[in-house]
Short mmCIF file of C-alpha atoms in Angstrom, two decimals:
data_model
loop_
_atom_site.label_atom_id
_atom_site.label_comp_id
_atom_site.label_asym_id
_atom_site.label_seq_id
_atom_site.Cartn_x
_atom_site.Cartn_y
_atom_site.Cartn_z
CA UNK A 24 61.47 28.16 -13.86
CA UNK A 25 58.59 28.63 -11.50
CA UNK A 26 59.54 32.56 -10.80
CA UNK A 27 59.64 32.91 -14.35
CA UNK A 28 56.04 31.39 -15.03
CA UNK A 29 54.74 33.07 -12.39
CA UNK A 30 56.18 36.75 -13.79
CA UNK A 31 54.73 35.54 -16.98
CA UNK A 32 51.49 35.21 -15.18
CA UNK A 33 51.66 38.71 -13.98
CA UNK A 34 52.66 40.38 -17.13
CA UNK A 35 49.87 38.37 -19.41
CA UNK A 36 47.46 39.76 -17.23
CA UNK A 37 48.86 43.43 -16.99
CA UNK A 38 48.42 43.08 -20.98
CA UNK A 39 44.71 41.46 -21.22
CA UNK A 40 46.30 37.80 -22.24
CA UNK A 41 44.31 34.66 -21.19
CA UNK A 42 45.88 32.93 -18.76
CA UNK A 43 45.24 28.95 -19.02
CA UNK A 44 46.43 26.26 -16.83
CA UNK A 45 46.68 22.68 -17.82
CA UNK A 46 47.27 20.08 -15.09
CA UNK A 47 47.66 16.25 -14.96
CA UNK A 48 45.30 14.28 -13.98
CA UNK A 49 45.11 10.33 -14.86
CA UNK A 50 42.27 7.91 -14.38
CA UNK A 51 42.16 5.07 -11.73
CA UNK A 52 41.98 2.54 -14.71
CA UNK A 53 45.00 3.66 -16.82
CA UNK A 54 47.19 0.91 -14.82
CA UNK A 55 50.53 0.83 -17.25
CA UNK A 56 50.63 4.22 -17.45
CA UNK A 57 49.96 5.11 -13.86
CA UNK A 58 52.73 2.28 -12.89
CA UNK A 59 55.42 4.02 -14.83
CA UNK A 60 54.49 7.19 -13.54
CA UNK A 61 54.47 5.56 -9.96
CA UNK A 62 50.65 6.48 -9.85
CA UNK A 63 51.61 9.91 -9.36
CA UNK A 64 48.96 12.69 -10.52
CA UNK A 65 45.95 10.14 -10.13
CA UNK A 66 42.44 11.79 -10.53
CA UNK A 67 41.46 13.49 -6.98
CA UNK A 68 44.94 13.19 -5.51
CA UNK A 69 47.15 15.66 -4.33
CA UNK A 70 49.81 15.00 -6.61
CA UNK A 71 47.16 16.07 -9.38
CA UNK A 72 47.00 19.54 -8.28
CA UNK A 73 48.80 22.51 -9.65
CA UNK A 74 52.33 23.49 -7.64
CA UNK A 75 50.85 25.61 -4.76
CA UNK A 76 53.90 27.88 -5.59
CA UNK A 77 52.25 28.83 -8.77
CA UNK A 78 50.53 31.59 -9.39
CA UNK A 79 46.68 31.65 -9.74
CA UNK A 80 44.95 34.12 -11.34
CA UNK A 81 41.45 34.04 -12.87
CA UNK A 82 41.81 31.42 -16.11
CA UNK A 83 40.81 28.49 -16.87
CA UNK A 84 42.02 25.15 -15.87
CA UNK A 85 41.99 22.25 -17.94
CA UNK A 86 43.08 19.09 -17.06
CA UNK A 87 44.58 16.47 -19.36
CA UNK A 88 45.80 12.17 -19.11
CA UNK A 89 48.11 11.90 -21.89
CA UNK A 90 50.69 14.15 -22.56
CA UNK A 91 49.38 16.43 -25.01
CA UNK A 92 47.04 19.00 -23.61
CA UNK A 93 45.07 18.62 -27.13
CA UNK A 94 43.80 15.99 -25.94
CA UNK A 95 40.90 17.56 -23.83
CA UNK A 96 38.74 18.80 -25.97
CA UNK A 97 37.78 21.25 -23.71
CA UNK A 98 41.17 23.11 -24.35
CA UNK A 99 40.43 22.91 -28.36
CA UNK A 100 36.58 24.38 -27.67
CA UNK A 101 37.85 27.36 -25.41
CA UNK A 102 40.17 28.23 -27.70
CA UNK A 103 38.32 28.42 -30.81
CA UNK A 104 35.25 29.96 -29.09
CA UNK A 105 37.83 32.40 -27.33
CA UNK A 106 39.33 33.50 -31.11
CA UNK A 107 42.76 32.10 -29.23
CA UNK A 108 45.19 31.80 -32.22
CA UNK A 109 48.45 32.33 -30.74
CA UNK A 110 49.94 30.47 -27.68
CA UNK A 111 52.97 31.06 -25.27
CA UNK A 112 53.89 27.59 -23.67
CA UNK A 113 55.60 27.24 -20.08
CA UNK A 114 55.77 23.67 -18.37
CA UNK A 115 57.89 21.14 -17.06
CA UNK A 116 59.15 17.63 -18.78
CA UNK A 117 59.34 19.48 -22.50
CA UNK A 118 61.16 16.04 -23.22
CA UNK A 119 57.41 14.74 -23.85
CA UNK A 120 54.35 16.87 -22.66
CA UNK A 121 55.37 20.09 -23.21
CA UNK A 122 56.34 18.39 -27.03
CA UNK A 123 53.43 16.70 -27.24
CA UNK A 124 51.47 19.94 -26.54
CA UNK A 125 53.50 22.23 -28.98
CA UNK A 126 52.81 18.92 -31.77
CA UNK A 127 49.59 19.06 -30.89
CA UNK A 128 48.92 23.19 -31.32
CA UNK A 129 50.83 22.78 -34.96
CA UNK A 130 48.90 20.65 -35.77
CA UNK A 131 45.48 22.70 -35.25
CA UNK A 132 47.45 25.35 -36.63
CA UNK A 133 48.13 27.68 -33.97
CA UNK A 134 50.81 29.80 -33.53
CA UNK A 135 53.25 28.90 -30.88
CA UNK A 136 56.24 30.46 -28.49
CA UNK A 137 57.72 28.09 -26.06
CA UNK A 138 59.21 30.10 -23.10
CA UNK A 139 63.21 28.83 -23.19
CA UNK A 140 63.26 29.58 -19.17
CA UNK A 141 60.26 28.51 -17.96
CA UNK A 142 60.35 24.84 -19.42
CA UNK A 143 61.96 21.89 -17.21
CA UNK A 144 63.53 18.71 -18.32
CA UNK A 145 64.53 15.77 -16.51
CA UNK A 146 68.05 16.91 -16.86
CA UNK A 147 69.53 20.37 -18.17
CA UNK A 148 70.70 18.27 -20.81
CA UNK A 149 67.65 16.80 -21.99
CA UNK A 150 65.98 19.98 -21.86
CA UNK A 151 68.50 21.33 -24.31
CA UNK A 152 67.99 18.47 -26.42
CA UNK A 153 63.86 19.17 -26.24
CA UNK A 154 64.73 22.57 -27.13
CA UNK A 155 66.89 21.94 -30.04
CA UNK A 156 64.42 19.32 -31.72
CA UNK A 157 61.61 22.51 -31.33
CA UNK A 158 63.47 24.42 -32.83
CA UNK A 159 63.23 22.89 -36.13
CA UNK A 160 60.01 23.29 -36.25
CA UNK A 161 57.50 26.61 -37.01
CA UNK A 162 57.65 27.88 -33.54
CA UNK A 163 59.68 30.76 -31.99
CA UNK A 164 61.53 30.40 -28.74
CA UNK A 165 62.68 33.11 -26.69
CA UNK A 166 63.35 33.90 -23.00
CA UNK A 167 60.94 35.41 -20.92
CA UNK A 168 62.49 38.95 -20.80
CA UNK A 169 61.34 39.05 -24.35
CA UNK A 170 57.77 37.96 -23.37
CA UNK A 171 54.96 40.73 -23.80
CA UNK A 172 57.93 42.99 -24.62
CA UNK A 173 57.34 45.97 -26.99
CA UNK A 174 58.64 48.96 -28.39
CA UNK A 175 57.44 51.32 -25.95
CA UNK A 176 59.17 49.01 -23.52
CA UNK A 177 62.31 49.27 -25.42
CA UNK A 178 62.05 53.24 -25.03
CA UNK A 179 61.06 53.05 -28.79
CA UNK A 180 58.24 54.75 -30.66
#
């Protein structure tokens, strides 16, 4: 999954695409949630940083504590002011943020393409599960091969 992202990465910018990273990062004083998520990805921790394997480019960085990235209003404000209408979506636990983030950009009406191989579930299973709910909604899902793909790079004209 990570390789994948971080080919995405490279490709997006080959092609001019803003790149945008969304990380978690809970407050101190969310105590329920922090105990089921065995106060992982506190504010200021380590565990709140992006993977050091991925790839960082120039781009944003938003962080968000719930699991829809929506929900920084940061993320809605660069994207309008950015004329951002369309959105390719990597990430791991699709079971509920990468959902909740895909909800979230229907919602505001943007145009969305979840990346089928750079996603992560809990389990292989639940990620098919994830993947089969999104699909019954007005999103396209493809691999990443067919990412940034185009007719000249089919040899077509």
């Amino acid at each position: 999954m990570l390789n994948c992202i971080n080919d995405l990465i490279k490709r997006a910018e080959k092609s001019n695409v803003p790149i945008l990273y969304i990380k978690n990062e809970f407050e101190r004083m969310q105590l329920f949630s922090n105990f089921l998520r065995k106060f992982t990805a506190l504010k200021g921790s380590k565990g709140a940083e992006l993977d050091e394997r991925l790839l960082r480019l120039q781009g944003p960085c938003f962080s968000k504590n719930e699991a829809d990235a929506f929900s920084n209003p940061s993320l809605i404000t660069y994207l309008n002011n950015n004329g951002i209408s369309e959105l390719i979506v990597t990430g791991i636990f699709i079971e509920v943020c990468v959902a909740a983030t895909v909800e979230g950009a229907l919602a505001r009406d943007f145009a969305v393409t979840v990346v089928e191989n750079a996603v992560a579930g809990a389990t292989d299973l639940s990620k098919e599960v994830a993947l089969i709910k999104l699909s019954t909604q007005e999103i396209l899902i493809f691999s990443s091969e067919h990412i940034f793909e185009s007719e000249y790079d089919k040899g077509e004209i």
